[in-house]
PDB file of C-alpha atoms in Angstrom:
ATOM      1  CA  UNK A  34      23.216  27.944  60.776  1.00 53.00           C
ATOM      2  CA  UNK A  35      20.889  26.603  63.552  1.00 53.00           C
ATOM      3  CA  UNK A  36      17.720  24.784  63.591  1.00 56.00           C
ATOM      4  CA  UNK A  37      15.457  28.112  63.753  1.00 58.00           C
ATOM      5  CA  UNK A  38      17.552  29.328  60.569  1.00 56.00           C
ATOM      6  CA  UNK A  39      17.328  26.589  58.554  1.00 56.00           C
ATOM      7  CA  UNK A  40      13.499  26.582  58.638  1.00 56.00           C
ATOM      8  CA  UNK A  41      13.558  30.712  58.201  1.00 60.00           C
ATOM      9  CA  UNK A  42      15.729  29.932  55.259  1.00 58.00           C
ATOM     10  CA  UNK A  43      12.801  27.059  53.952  1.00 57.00           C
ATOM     11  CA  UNK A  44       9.964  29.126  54.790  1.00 69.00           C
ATOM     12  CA  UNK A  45      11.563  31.908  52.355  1.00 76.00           C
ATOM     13  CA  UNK A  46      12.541  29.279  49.512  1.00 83.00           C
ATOM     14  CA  UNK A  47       8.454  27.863  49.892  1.00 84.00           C
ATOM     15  CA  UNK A  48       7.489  30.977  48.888  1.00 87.00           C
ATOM     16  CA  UNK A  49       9.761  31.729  46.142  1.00 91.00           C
ATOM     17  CA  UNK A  50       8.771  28.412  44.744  1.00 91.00           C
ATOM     18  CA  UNK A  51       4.967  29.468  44.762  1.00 93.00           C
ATOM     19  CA  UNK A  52       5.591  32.536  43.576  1.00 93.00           C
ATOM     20  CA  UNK A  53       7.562  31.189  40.639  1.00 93.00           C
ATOM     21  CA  UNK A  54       4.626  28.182  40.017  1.00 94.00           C
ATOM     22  CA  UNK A  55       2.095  31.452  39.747  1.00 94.00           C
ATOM     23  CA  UNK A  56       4.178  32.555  37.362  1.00 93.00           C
ATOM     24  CA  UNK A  57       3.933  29.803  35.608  1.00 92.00           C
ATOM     25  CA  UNK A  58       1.037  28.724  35.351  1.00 94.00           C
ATOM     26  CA  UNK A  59      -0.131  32.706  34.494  1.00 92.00           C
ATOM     27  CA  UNK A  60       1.345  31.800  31.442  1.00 90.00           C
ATOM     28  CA  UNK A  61      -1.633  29.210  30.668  1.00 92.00           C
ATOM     29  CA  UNK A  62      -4.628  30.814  29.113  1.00 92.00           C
ATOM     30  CA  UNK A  63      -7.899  29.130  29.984  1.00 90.00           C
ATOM     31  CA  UNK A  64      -8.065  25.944  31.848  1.00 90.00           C
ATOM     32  CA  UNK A  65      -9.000  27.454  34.954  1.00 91.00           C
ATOM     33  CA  UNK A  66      -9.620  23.836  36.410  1.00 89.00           C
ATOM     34  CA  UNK A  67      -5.940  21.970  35.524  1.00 90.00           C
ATOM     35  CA  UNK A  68      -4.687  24.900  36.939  1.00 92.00           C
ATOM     36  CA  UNK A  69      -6.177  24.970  40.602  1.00 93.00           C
ATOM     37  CA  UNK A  70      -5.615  21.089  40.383  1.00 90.00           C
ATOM     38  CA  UNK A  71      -2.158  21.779  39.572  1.00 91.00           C
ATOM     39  CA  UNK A  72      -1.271  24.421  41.820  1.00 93.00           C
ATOM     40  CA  UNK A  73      -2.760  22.056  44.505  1.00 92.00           C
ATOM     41  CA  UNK A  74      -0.448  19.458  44.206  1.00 89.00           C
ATOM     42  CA  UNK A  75       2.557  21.568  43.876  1.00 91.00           C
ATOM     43  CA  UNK A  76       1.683  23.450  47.078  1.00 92.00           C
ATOM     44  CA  UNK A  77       1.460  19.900  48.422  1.00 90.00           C
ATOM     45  CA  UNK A  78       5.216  19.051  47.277  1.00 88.00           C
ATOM     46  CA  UNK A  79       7.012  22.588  47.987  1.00 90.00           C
ATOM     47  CA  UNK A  80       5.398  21.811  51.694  1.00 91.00           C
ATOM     48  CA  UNK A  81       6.353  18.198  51.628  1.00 88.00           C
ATOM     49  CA  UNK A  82       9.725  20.149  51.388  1.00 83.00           C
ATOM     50  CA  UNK A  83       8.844  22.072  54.347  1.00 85.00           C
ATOM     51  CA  UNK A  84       8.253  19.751  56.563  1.00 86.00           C
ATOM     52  CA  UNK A  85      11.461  18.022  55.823  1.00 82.00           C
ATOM     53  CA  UNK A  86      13.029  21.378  56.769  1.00 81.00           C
ATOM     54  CA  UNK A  87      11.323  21.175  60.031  1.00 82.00           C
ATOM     55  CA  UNK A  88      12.645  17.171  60.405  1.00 82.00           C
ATOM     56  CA  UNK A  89       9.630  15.734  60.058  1.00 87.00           C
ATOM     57  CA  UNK A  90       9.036  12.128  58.202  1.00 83.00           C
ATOM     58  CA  UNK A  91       6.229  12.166  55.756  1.00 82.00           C
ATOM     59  CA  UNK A  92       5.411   9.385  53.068  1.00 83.00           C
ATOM     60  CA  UNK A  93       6.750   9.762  49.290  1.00 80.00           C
ATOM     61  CA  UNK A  94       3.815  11.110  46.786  1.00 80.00           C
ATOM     62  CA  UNK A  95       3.048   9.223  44.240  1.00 82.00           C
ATOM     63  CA  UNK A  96       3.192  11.022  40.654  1.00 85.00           C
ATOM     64  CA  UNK A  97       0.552  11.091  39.134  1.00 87.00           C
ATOM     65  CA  UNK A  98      -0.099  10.591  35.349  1.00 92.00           C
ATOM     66  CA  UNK A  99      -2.359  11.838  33.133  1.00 94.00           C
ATOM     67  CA  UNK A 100      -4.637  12.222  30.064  1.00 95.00           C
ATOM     68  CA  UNK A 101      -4.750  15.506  28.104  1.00 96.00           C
ATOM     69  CA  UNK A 102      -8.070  15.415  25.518  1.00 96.00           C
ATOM     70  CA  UNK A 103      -8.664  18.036  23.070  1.00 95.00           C
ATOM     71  CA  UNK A 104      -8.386  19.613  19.741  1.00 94.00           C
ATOM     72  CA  UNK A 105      -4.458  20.656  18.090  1.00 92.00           C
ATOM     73  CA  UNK A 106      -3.868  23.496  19.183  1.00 93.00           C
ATOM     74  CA  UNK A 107      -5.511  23.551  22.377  1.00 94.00           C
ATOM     75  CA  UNK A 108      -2.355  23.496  24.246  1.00 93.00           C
ATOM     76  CA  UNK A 109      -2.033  20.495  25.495  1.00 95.00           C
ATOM     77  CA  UNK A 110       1.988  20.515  24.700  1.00 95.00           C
ATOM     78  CA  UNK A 111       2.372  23.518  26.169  1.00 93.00           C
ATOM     79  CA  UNK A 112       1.156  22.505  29.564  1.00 95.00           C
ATOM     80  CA  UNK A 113       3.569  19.125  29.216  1.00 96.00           C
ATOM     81  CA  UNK A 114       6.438  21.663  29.248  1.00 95.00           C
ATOM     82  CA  UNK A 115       5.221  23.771  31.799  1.00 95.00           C
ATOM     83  CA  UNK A 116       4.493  20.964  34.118  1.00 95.00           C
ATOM     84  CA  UNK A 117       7.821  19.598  33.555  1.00 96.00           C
ATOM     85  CA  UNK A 118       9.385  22.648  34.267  1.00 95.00           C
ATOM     86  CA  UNK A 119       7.744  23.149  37.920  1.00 93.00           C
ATOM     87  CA  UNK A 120       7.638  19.311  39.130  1.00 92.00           C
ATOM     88  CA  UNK A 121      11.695  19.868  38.105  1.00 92.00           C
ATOM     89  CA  UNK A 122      11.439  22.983  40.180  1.00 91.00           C
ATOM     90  CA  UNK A 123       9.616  20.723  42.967  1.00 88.00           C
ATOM     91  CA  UNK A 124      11.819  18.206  43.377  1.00 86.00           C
ATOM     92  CA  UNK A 125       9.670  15.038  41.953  1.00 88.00           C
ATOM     93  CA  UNK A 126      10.946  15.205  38.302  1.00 91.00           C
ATOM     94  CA  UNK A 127      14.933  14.830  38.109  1.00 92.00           C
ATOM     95  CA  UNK A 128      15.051  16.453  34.713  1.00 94.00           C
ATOM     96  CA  UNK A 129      13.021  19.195  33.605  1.00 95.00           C
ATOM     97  CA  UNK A 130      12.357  17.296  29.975  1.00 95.00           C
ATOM     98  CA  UNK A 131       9.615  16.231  28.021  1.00 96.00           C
ATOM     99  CA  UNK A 132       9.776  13.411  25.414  1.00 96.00           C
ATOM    100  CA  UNK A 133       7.386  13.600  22.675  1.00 97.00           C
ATOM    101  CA  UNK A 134       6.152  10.123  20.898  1.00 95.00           C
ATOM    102  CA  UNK A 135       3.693   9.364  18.092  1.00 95.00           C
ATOM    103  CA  UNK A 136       2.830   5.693  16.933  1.00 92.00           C
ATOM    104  CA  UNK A 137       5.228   6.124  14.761  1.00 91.00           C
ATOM    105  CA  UNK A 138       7.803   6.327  17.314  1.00 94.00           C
ATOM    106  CA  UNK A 139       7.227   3.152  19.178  1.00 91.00           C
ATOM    107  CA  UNK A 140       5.389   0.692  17.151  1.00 89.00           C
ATOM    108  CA  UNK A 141       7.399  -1.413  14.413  1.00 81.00           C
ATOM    109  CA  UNK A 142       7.055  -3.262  11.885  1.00 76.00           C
ATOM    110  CA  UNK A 143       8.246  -6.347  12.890  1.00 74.00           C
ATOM    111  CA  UNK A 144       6.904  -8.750  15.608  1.00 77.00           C
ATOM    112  CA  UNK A 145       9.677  -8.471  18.281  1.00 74.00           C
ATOM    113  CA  UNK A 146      11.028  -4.851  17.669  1.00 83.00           C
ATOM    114  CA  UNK A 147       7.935  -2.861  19.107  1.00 88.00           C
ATOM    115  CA  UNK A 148       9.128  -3.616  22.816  1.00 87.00           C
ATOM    116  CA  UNK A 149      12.878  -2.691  21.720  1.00 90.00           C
ATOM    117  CA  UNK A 150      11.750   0.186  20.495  1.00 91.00           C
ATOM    118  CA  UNK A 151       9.246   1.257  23.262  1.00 92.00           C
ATOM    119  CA  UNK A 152      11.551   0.550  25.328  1.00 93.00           C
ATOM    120  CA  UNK A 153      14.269   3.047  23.607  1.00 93.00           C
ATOM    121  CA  UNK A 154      11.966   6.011  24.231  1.00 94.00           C
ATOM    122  CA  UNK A 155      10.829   4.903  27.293  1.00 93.00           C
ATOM    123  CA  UNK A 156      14.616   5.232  28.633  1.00 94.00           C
ATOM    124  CA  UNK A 157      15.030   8.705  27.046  1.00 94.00           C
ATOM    125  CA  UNK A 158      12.048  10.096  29.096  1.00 94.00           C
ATOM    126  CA  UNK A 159      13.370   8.564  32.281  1.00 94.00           C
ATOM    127  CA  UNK A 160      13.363  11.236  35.105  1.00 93.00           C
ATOM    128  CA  UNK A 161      10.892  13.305  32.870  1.00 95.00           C
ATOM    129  CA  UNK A 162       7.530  13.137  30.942  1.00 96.00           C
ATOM    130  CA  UNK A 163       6.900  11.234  28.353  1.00 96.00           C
ATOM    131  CA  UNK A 164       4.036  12.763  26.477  1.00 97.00           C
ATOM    132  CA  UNK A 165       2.246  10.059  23.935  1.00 95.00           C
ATOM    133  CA  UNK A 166       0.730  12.329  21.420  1.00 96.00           C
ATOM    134  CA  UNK A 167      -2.354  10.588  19.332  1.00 94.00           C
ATOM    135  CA  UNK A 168      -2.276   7.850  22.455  1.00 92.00           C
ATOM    136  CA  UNK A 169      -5.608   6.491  20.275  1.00 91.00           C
ATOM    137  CA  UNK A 170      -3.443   5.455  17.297  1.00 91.00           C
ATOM    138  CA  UNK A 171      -1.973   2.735  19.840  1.00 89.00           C
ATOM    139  CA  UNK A 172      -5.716   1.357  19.952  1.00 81.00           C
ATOM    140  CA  UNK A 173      -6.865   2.105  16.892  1.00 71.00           C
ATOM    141  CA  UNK A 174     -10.548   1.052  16.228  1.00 65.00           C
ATOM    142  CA  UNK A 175     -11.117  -0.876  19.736  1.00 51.00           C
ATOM    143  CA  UNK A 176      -8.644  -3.283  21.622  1.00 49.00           C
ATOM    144  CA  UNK A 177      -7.220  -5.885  19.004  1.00 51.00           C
ATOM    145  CA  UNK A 178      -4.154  -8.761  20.087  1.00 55.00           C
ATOM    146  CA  UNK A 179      -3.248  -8.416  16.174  1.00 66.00           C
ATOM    147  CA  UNK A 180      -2.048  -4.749  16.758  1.00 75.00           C
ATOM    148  CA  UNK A 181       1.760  -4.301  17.870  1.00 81.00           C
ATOM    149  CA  UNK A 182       0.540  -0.980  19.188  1.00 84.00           C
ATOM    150  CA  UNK A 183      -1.403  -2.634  22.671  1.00 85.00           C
ATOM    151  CA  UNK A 184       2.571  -4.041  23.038  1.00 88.00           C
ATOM    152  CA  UNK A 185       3.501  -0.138  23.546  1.00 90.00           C
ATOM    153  CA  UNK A 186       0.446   0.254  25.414  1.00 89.00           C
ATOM    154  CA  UNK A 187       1.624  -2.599  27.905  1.00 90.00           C
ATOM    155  CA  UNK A 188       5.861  -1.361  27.801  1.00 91.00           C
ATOM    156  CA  UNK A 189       3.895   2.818  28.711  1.00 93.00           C
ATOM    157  CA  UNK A 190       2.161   0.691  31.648  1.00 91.00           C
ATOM    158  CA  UNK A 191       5.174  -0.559  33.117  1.00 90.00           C
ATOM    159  CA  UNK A 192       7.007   2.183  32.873  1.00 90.00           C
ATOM    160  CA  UNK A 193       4.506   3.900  34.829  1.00 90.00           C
ATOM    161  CA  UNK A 194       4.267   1.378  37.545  1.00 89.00           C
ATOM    162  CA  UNK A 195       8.218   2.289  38.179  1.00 88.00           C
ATOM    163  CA  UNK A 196       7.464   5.777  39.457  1.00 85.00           C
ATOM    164  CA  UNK A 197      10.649   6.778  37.366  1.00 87.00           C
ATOM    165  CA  UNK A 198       8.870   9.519  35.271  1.00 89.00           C
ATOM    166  CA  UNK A 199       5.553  11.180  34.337  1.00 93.00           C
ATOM    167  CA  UNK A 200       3.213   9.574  31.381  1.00 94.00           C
ATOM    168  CA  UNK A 201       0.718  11.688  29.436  1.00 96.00           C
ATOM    169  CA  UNK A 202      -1.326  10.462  27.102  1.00 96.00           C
ATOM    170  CA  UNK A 203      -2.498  13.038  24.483  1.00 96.00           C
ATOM    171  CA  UNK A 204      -5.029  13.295  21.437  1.00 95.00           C
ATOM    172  CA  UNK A 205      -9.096  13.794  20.457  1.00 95.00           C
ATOM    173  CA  UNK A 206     -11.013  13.858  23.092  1.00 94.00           C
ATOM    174  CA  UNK A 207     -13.811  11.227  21.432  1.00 93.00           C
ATOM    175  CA  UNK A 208     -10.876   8.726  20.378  1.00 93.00           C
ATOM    176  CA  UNK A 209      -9.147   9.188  23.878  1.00 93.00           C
ATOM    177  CA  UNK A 210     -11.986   8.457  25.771  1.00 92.00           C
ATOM    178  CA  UNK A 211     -12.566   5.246  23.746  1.00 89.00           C
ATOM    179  CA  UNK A 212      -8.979   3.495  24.753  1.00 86.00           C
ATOM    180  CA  UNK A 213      -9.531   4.951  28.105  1.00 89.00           C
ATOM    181  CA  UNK A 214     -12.963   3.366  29.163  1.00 87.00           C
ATOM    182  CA  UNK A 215     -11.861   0.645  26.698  1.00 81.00           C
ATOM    183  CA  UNK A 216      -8.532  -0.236  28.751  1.00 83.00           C
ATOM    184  CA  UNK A 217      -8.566  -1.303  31.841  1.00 86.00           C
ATOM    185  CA  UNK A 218      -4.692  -1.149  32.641  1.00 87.00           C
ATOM    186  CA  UNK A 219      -4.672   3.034  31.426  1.00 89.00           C
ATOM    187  CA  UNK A 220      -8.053   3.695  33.147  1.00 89.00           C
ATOM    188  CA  UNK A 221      -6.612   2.701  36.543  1.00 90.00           C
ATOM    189  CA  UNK A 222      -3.365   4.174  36.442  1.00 91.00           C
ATOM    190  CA  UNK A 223      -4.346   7.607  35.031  1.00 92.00           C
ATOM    191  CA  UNK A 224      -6.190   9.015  37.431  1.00 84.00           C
ATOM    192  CA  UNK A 225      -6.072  13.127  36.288  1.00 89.00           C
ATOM    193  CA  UNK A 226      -8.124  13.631  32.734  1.00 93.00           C
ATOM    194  CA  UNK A 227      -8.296  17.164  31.703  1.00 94.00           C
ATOM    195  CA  UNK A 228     -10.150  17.938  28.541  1.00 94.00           C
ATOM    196  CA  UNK A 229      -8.774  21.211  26.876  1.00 95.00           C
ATOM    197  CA  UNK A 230     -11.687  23.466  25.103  1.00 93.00           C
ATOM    198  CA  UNK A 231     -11.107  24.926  21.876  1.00 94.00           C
ATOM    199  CA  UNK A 232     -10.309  28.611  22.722  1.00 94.00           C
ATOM    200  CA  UNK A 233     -12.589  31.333  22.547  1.00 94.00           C
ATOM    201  CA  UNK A 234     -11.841  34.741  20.583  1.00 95.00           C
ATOM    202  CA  UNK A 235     -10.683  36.600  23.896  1.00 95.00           C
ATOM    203  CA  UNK A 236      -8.687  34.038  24.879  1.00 94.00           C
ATOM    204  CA  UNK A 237      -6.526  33.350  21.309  1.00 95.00           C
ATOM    205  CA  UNK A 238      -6.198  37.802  21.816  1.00 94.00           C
ATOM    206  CA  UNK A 239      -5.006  36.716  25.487  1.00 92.00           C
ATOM    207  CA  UNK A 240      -2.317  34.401  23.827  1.00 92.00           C
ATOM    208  CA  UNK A 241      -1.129  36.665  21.510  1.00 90.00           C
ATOM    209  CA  UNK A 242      -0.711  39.476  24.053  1.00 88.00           C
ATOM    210  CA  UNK A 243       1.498  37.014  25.926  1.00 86.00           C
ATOM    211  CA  UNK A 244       4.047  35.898  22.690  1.00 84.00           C
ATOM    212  CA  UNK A 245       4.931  39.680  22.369  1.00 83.00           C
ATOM    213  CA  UNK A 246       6.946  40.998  23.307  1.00 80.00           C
ATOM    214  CA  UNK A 247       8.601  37.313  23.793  1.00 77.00           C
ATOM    215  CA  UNK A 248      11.857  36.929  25.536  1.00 76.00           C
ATOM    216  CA  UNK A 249      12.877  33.826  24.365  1.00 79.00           C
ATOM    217  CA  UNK A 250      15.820  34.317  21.656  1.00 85.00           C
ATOM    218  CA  UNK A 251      14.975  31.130  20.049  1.00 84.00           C
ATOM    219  CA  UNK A 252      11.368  32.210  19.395  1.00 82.00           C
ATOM    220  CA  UNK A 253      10.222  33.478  15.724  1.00 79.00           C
ATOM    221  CA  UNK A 254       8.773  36.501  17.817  1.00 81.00           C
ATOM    222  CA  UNK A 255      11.690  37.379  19.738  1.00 84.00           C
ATOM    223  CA  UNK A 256      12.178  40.958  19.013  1.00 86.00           C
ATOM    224  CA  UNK A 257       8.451  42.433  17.910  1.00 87.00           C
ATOM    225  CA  UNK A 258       6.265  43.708  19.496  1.00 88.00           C
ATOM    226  CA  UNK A 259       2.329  44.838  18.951  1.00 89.00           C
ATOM    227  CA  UNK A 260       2.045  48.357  17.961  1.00 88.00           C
ATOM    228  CA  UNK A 261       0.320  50.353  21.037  1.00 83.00           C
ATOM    229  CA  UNK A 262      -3.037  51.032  18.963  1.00 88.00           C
ATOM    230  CA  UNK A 263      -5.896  49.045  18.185  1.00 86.00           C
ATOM    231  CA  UNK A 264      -3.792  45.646  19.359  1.00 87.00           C
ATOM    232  CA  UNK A 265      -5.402  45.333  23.181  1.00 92.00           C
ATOM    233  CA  UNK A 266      -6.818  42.166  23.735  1.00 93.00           C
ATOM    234  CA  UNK A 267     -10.429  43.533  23.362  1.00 95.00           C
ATOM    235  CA  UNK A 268      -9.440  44.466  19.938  1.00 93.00           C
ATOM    236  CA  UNK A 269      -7.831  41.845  19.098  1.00 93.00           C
ATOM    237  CA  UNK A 270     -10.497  39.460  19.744  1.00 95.00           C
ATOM    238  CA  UNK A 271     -12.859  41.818  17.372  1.00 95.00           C
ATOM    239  CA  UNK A 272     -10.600  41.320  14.997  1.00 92.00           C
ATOM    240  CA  UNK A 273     -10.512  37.485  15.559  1.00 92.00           C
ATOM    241  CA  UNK A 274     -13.733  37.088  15.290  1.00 93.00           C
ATOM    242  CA  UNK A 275     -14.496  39.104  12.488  1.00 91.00           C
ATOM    243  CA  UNK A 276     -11.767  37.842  10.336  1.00 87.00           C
ATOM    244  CA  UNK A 277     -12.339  34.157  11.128  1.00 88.00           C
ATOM    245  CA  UNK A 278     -14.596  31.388  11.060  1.00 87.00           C
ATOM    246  CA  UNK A 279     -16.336  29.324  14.295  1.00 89.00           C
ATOM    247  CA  UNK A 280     -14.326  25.997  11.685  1.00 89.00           C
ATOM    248  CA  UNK A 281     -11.307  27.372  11.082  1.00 88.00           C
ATOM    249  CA  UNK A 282     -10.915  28.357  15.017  1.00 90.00           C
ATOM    250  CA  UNK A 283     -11.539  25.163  15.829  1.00 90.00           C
ATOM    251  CA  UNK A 284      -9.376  23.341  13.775  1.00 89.00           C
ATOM    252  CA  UNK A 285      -6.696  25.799  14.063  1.00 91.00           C
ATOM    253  CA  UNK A 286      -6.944  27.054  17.862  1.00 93.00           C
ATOM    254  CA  UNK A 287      -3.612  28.390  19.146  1.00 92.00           C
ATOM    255  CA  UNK A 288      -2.298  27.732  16.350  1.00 89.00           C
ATOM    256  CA  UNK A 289      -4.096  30.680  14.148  1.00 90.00           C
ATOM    257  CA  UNK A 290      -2.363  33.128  16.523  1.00 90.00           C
ATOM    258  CA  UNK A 291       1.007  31.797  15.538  1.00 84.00           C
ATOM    259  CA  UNK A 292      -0.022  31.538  11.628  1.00 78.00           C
ATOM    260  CA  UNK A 293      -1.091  34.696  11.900  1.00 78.00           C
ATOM    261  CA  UNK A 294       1.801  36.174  13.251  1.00 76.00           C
ATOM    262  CA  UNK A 295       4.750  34.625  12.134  1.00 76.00           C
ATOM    263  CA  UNK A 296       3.166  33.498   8.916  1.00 79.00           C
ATOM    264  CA  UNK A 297       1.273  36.544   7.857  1.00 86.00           C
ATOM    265  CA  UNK A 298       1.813  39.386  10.092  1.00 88.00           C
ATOM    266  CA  UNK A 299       5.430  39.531   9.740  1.00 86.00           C
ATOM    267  CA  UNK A 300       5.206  39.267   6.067  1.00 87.00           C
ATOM    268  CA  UNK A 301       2.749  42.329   5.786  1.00 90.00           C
ATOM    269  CA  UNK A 302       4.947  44.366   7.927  1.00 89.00           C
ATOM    270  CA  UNK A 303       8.313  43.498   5.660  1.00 88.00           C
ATOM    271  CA  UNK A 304       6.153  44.119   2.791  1.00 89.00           C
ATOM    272  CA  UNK A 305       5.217  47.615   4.144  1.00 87.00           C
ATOM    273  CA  UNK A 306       8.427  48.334   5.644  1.00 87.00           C
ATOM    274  CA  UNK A 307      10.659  50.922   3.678  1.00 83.00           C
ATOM    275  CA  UNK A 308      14.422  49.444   3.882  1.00 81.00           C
ATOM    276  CA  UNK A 309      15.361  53.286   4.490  1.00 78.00           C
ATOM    277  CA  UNK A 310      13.106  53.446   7.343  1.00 69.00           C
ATOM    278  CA  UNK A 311      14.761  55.543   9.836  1.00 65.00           C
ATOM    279  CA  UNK A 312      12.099  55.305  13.056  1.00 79.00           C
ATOM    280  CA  UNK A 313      13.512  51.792  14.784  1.00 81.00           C
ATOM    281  CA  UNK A 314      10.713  51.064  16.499  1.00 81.00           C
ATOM    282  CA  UNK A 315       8.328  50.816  13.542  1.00 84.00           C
ATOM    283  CA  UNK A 316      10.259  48.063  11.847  1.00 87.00           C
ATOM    284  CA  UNK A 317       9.634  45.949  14.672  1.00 87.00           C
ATOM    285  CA  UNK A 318       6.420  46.966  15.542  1.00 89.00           C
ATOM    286  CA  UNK A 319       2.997  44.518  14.848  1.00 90.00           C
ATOM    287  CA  UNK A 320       0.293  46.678  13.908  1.00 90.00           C
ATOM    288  CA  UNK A 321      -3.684  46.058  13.986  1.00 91.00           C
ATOM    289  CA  UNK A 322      -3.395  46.439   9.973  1.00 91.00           C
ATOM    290  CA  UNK A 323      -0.692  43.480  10.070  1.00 91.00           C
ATOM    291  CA  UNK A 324      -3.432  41.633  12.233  1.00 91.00           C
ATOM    292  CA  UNK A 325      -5.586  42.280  10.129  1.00 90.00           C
ATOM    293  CA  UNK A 326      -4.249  40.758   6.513  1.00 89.00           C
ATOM    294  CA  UNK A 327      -2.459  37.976   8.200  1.00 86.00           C
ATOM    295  CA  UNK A 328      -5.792  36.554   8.957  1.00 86.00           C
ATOM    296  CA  UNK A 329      -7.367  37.641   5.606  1.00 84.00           C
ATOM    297  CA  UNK A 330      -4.085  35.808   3.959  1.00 79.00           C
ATOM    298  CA  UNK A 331      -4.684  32.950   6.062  1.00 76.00           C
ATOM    299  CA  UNK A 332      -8.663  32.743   5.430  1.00 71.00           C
ATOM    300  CA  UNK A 333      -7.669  33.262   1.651  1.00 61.00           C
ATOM    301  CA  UNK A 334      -5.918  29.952   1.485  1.00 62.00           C
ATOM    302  CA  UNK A 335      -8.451  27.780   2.847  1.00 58.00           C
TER     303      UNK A 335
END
């Protein structure tokens, strides 16, 4: 192939690879801003690709690291995966993988044995992310030299300094910004802090529009689907609304949609279900009535 088909051939790949990041990142509800800041830099790499293509010679990027602040449930895990998946996709990341850590995970008990073990999950995430859920339980109540957790802190910094993977640190957004502005060494190196909102009504009916039908075979929801009446996202978010409270949607966020689904829905549709049933496509099929008591059910146990 010559010169003037290679870079056909790279033109047509750029595109595929923006059409598949828009794909992606459709797949986010809310966080309008990560996602323009997102797609931005991704453009920036799939045309860093381009150029090479064309045999030009342009400096390496730098990845960049991160802090995600927010509520559970606000999706902040989700977007670790998703953003693994397309810098994978891009080139930067060797390994489309994400390695989740707690406190628990990397501080010991021992004086000596929280750098082994840092260390240990540090290698695992090599070529990936390494998302530090809780990243405030490493500081916890202000900077202290008596806490093994500031040793994680320093092994996380390092690690980052290598360029070999991706850090984000995770948790409350009041706590997070405490060890950020309190810690010099994480407030210089992560330069991207998105704060994730808790989600509106609209936008948990959004979510569960997109989890069914789901076509992942490992999901709980592989093989349901909403029922065609009453379940569009307008209703949906009615229902929301009306059968929760402003508390329990914030505490609960995307995860009420998958309580009351999996949880709740389901059951009230097995529960309803006649194991004669001859119509398929009912025994399968999520109504606004299943909706509807899984979030009574779930309200009812509070």
């Amino acid at each position: 192939m010559g010169e003037q088909g290679q870079q056909k051939v790279a033109c047509s790949d750029a595109k595929l690879k923006m059409n598949a990041i828009d794909n992606e990142l459709s797949k986010i509800v809310g966080l309008d801003t990560l996602k323009m800041q997102l797609r931005k830099w991704l453009k920036g790499m799939v045309l860093d690709e381009r150029r090479r293509a064309f045999g030009l010679i342009t400096g390496p990027r730098k990845l960049p690291q991160f802090a995600f602040l927010g509520n559970p449930g606000t999706g902040k895990t989700m977007v670790a995966r998703i953003l693994s998946k397309l810098l994978h996709m891009v080139g930067i990341l060797a390994q489309d993988r994400v390695i989740e850590v707690q406190r628990t995970d990397l501080v010991a008990q021992y004086i000596g044995q929280t750098g082994i073990q840092t260390r240990d999950k540090i290698k695992e995430a090599e070529g990936g992310i390494l998302f530090v859920d809780e990243a405030y339980r490493l500081v916890p109540g202000g900077e202290t030299s008596k806490d093994f957790g500031l040793e994680a802190i320093e092994e996380i910094m390092c690690f980052m300094d290598s360029g070999k993977a991706v850090v984000i640190f995770a948790g409350y957004t009041e706590p997070m910004k405490r060890v950020i502005s309190s810690n010099e060494g994480i407030r210089s190196r992560v330069s991207n802090i998105f704060h994730f909102d808790d989600f509106t009504c609209e936008q948990l009916a959004n979510i569960l529009r997109l989890k069914l039908p789901n076509k992942d075979e490992n999901s709980p929801f592989y093989g349901f689907k909403l029922d065609g009446r009453g379940t569009s996202v307008k209703d949906v978010a009615a229902l929301i609304k009306r059968g929760t409270s402003g508390e329990q949607r914030r505490k609960m966020n995307g995860g009420l949609v998958d309580q009351m689904l999996l949880l709740k829905a389901r059951e009230n549709l097995d529960s309803r279900t006649d194991v004669e049933c001859s119509d398929i496509s009912s025994i399968v099929a999520i109504t606004s009535e299943d909706l509807a008591v899984g979030l009574w059910l779930l309200r009812d146990e509070e």
